[in-house]
């Protein structure tokens, strides 16, 4: 049944419109048919005219035009009822179109500002949700049919949509667990800023729905400050994204550039264009990056690298107050978990870094259990290190293991290895403060946290109180560990016992040991019994050491070295990094090795002491320092042994064959005199070398070390002073100069060989007296070697090592005598 009654309403309709129902239906049907076959951007003006025409109808509608109204009103522009209130007044055609188009564009902009496509503002034709990087944002384009002034105003607002979509995608992407706490805090801070932006959009939408005077100009006025704010955040996330993936920067730059239409058509015809090719290239790039191609580190942008990028952007844009405020706020928020981890590390020695964001790295495979078996300083050197591989001043080596390669873009170290610029000058104190406290905790002593700053008190990297907190924590940890080492662990008495046993400051026990073990020490190093020598050492220490001298004697152990002292020292001091030198020395090294294998080393030449210490003293008395003590001890032991052998030769030369008068053989008397004189000069030489090393080198340096230990304020300074003391002793004892070492070692070995032939000389004297045999002659090379050694010492004393001057005086006195 037809719901309309044309007879009663025809007059009114003709009065208002001037068209019959049949004519009106035909016109609207034609318009709808044309609109269905045309592009939406080509019929904006027709759509506006039709909407204005329909709005003049008021509530007088027929069932024939209801479908047309539903299509245009609820699908194309759901809020076209707003146009009705302004369409009754007679206006010029152009002005009516302009004012009618404003609400439609405003409605589209409100959708676009949240990342939703509108009717007249659509996605870029090349946009593909599957292939394009969401962190680059969605680009929107305006219909080309819009008025140029209107289009220009709209294009000023459009970047907000791209910024919003990119920032939203960044928050969703970087909120995963793998990106760490700093990224999570940064995303939370940006999300808070986006909440203010969404509140602004809600207010603008409310004004759009309630205020008839709301226009594009007002919208631009309200969102203009927000454009700059979001652009700053957008630039930040782009840098964070491209730092991790350099290919993204290249793809974004290539996609953003306007491609020539003719070139695009040619590429499309050749199969080189389109989003599919970009997707393939992107996948290839990702595979290369994951496979460890050059320039890729495989570490996400997190931790200190995020803070570094934020700080650098804030510094580079310091002339922009808005940028300074935004980046400063983001830096403070993002650095909060980083600061909390640092506070926990420097205040308690606990490293809570589940995502490897902090500048301090822990090697968990090095624990106290290893130190109990083989006490080394690896716990100190390698258990906790800086991720960037840098070392504290005075350390002996640089840690290269585990340092990731720098980024191909910017050259920064990735992830936690990138130290924030604000902490660059504090990183060594941060490392050492936590390291000291960790050593104390390993000893079973729990350190209470410093209550100067409450745990809930917020500190940031731009706050002076934070750096005062680090300084206080560093000083507190230093004092505590020094107290533990010097007082509780008795470090000074330990060092004195090392001086007593290794530097022979009271060497009566060594003389006793050499007398007791004379038979055992004549054997080869492989045949000698270490157990027997250890028991003899314990007996010598028990007999001769009393009072303070007996402290820590149970920690001294007898061991046998695998190589000779002088051979080992020459290998150390002649190490060369040149490949050719190494290749040239291979033949010589092979010959020396064969020579060593043929001639076994005597036990007296391989004898050395070892010293057992427990953690944490093993940090100071480490294997490296024990090796230095052993080198000096073996040198002193060799001198002592040669001195003892020459003294025994003097006792033997007081027997009858050397004292009886043989006036008929003046040549034999001259030979005896030369042997005795040579023995006396050798003994004087060895004694002068021994006196020089003990009184001119070891004692003064030891007193200097004691003076430094009384004033020491940091543990690292203590370690450096101890190592410097040993290195100075080695240098001034002529054990680090290859030429001096060769000359000195040859002379001492000649003296030792001469003493070994003491019985042969006596036997020859007896045979000469009994049979009146021909007198042997002395070896002239000995005097030559003496002069060579004296010249070497004089040369190095005047050019390199001034501490050798007392030795020159001593040797000249022996020569003149």
Coordinates of C-alpha atoms in Angstrom, one line a residue, residues 240-457:
X240 CA 65.9 4.9 17.2
X241 CA 64.4 2.7 14.5
X242 CA 67.1 3.4 11.9
X243 CA 69.9 3.0 14.4
X244 CA 68.9 -0.6 14.7
X245 CA 68.1 -1.2 11.0
X246 CA 70.1 1.0 8.6
X247 CA 68.0 -0.5 5.7
X248 CA 64.9 1.2 7.1
X249 CA 66.4 4.6 6.6
X250 CA 67.2 3.8 3.0
X251 CA 63.8 2.4 2.3
X252 CA 62.1 5.4 3.8
X253 CA 64.2 7.9 1.9
X254 CA 63.5 6.0 -1.3
X255 CA 59.8 5.8 -0.7
X256 CA 59.4 9.4 0.3
X257 CA 61.1 10.7 -2.8
X258 CA 58.8 11.6 -5.6
X259 CA 59.3 9.2 -8.5
X260 CA 59.0 10.4 -12.0
X261 CA 55.7 9.2 -13.6
X262 CA 57.4 8.0 -16.9
X263 CA 60.1 6.2 -15.0
X264 CA 57.5 4.6 -12.7
X265 CA 55.6 3.3 -15.7
X266 CA 58.7 1.9 -17.4
X267 CA 59.7 0.2 -14.1
X268 CA 56.2 -1.3 -13.8
X269 CA 56.4 -2.6 -17.3
X270 CA 59.7 -4.2 -16.6
X271 CA 58.4 -5.7 -13.4
X272 CA 60.6 -3.6 -11.2
X273 CA 58.0 -1.5 -9.5
X274 CA 55.3 -1.9 -7.0
X275 CA 55.1 -2.7 -3.3
X276 CA 55.9 -6.4 -3.9
X277 CA 59.5 -5.7 -5.0
X278 CA 60.0 -3.4 -1.9
X279 CA 58.8 -6.2 0.3
X280 CA 61.2 -8.7 -1.3
X281 CA 64.1 -6.2 -0.9
X282 CA 63.1 -5.6 2.7
X283 CA 63.1 -9.3 3.5
X284 CA 66.6 -9.7 1.9
X285 CA 67.9 -6.8 3.9
X286 CA 66.5 -8.3 7.1
X287 CA 68.0 -11.7 6.4
X288 CA 71.4 -10.1 5.8
X289 CA 71.2 -8.1 9.0
X290 CA 70.2 -11.3 11.0
X291 CA 73.0 -13.2 9.3
X292 CA 75.6 -10.9 10.7
X293 CA 76.4 -8.9 7.6
X294 CA 78.9 -6.1 8.0
X295 CA 77.5 -3.1 9.8
X296 CA 75.0 -5.1 11.8
X297 CA 75.6 -5.9 15.5
X298 CA 72.5 -8.1 16.1
X299 CA 71.7 -6.1 19.3
X300 CA 68.6 -4.0 19.6
X301 CA 68.7 -0.3 20.5
X302 CA 68.2 -0.5 24.2
X303 CA 69.7 0.6 27.5
X304 CA 72.5 3.2 27.4
X305 CA 72.2 3.6 23.6
X306 CA 68.6 4.9 23.9
X307 CA 69.7 7.4 26.6
X308 CA 72.6 8.4 24.4
X309 CA 70.4 9.1 21.4
X310 CA 68.0 11.1 23.6
X311 CA 70.8 13.2 25.2
X312 CA 72.4 13.9 21.8
X313 CA 69.1 15.0 20.3
X314 CA 68.5 17.3 23.3
X315 CA 72.0 18.8 22.9
X316 CA 71.7 19.2 19.2
X317 CA 68.4 21.0 19.5
X318 CA 69.3 23.0 22.6
X319 CA 68.1 26.2 20.8
X320 CA 64.6 25.0 20.7
X321 CA 62.9 25.3 24.1
X322 CA 60.1 22.9 23.2
X323 CA 62.6 20.2 22.1
X324 CA 64.7 20.7 25.2
X325 CA 61.6 20.3 27.4
X326 CA 60.3 17.3 25.6
X327 CA 63.6 15.4 25.3
X328 CA 64.5 16.4 28.8
X329 CA 61.3 14.9 30.1
X330 CA 61.7 11.7 28.0
X331 CA 65.3 11.4 29.1
X332 CA 64.4 11.6 32.8
X333 CA 61.5 9.1 32.4
X334 CA 63.5 6.7 30.3
X335 CA 66.6 6.9 32.5
X336 CA 64.6 6.1 35.7
X337 CA 65.1 2.2 35.5
X338 CA 68.7 2.8 34.4
X339 CA 69.4 5.0 37.4
X340 CA 67.7 2.5 39.7
X341 CA 69.9 -0.3 38.5
X342 CA 73.0 1.9 39.0
X343 CA 71.9 2.8 42.5
X344 CA 71.4 -0.9 43.4
X345 CA 74.9 -1.7 41.9
X346 CA 76.9 1.0 43.6
X347 CA 75.0 0.8 46.9
X348 CA 74.9 -3.0 47.5
X349 CA 77.1 -4.6 44.8
X350 CA 74.2 -6.5 43.2
X351 CA 73.9 -6.4 39.4
X352 CA 70.2 -6.7 38.5
X353 CA 70.4 -6.2 34.7
X354 CA 68.1 -8.9 33.1
X355 CA 68.2 -7.3 29.6
X356 CA 71.9 -6.3 29.5
X357 CA 71.3 -2.6 29.4
X358 CA 73.7 -1.4 32.0
X359 CA 77.3 -0.3 31.3
X360 CA 78.6 -3.0 33.7
X361 CA 78.8 -6.6 32.5
X362 CA 79.1 -9.7 34.6
X363 CA 80.9 -12.9 33.6
X364 CA 79.0 -15.4 35.7
X365 CA 81.3 -18.3 34.8
X366 CA 84.0 -16.7 37.0
X367 CA 83.0 -17.4 40.6
X368 CA 84.6 -17.9 44.0
X369 CA 84.8 -21.6 43.5
X370 CA 87.3 -21.2 40.7
X371 CA 89.4 -18.9 43.0
X372 CA 89.5 -21.5 45.7
X373 CA 91.2 -24.0 43.3
X374 CA 93.4 -21.6 41.3
X375 CA 93.4 -18.2 42.9
X376 CA 93.9 -15.6 40.2
X377 CA 93.0 -12.0 39.7
X378 CA 90.5 -13.0 37.1
X379 CA 87.7 -12.3 39.6
X380 CA 88.9 -8.8 39.8
X381 CA 89.8 -8.3 36.2
X382 CA 87.1 -10.2 34.4
X383 CA 84.2 -11.0 36.7
X384 CA 82.8 -7.5 36.4
X385 CA 83.9 -5.3 33.5
X386 CA 82.6 -2.3 31.4
X387 CA 80.7 -3.4 28.3
X388 CA 82.6 -0.9 26.1
X389 CA 85.9 -2.6 27.0
X390 CA 87.5 0.4 28.6
X391 CA 89.8 0.0 31.6
X392 CA 90.7 2.1 34.6
X393 CA 93.9 4.1 34.4
X394 CA 96.9 2.0 35.3
X395 CA 95.4 -1.4 34.4
X396 CA 97.6 -3.7 32.5
X397 CA 95.3 -4.8 29.7
X398 CA 92.2 -4.0 27.7
X399 CA 89.3 -6.4 27.7
X400 CA 88.4 -7.1 24.1
X401 CA 86.4 -10.3 24.6
X402 CA 82.6 -9.8 24.3
X403 CA 82.7 -6.2 23.0
X404 CA 80.1 -5.9 20.2
X405 CA 81.1 -4.1 16.9
X406 CA 79.9 -0.5 16.6
X407 CA 76.9 0.5 14.6
X408 CA 77.4 1.2 10.9
X409 CA 75.3 4.4 11.3
X410 CA 76.8 6.8 13.8
X411 CA 79.6 4.5 15.0
X412 CA 78.1 4.1 18.5
X413 CA 78.5 0.9 20.4
X414 CA 75.1 -1.0 20.5
X415 CA 72.9 -1.6 23.5
X416 CA 74.4 -1.4 27.0
X417 CA 77.9 -1.1 25.6
X418 CA 77.0 2.5 24.8
X419 CA 77.8 4.6 27.9
X420 CA 75.5 7.6 28.2
X421 CA 77.6 10.8 27.8
X422 CA 76.5 12.1 31.3
X423 CA 78.1 9.0 32.8
X424 CA 81.2 8.8 30.7
X425 CA 83.5 10.4 33.3
X426 CA 81.9 8.4 36.1
X427 CA 81.9 4.9 34.6
X428 CA 85.1 3.7 36.3
X429 CA 83.9 4.8 39.7
X430 CA 80.6 3.1 39.1
X431 CA 82.4 -0.1 38.1
X432 CA 84.7 -0.1 41.1
X433 CA 82.1 0.9 43.7
X434 CA 80.0 -2.2 42.9
X435 CA 83.1 -4.3 42.4
X436 CA 84.4 -3.5 45.9
X437 CA 81.1 -4.2 47.6
X438 CA 80.7 -7.5 45.6
X439 CA 84.1 -8.7 47.0
X440 CA 82.9 -7.9 50.5
X441 CA 79.6 -9.9 49.9
X442 CA 81.6 -12.8 48.6
X443 CA 83.4 -12.9 51.9
X444 CA 80.0 -13.4 53.6
X445 CA 79.7 -9.9 54.9
X446 CA 76.4 -8.2 54.1
X447 CA 76.7 -4.5 53.4
X448 CA 73.8 -2.4 54.7
X449 CA 72.5 0.2 52.1
X450 CA 73.5 3.8 52.7
X451 CA 70.4 5.5 54.1
X452 CA 71.5 9.0 53.1
X453 CA 69.2 8.8 50.1
X454 CA 65.9 7.0 50.7
X455 CA 65.0 4.2 48.3
X456 CA 61.9 6.0 47.2
X457 CA 63.7 9.3 46.6

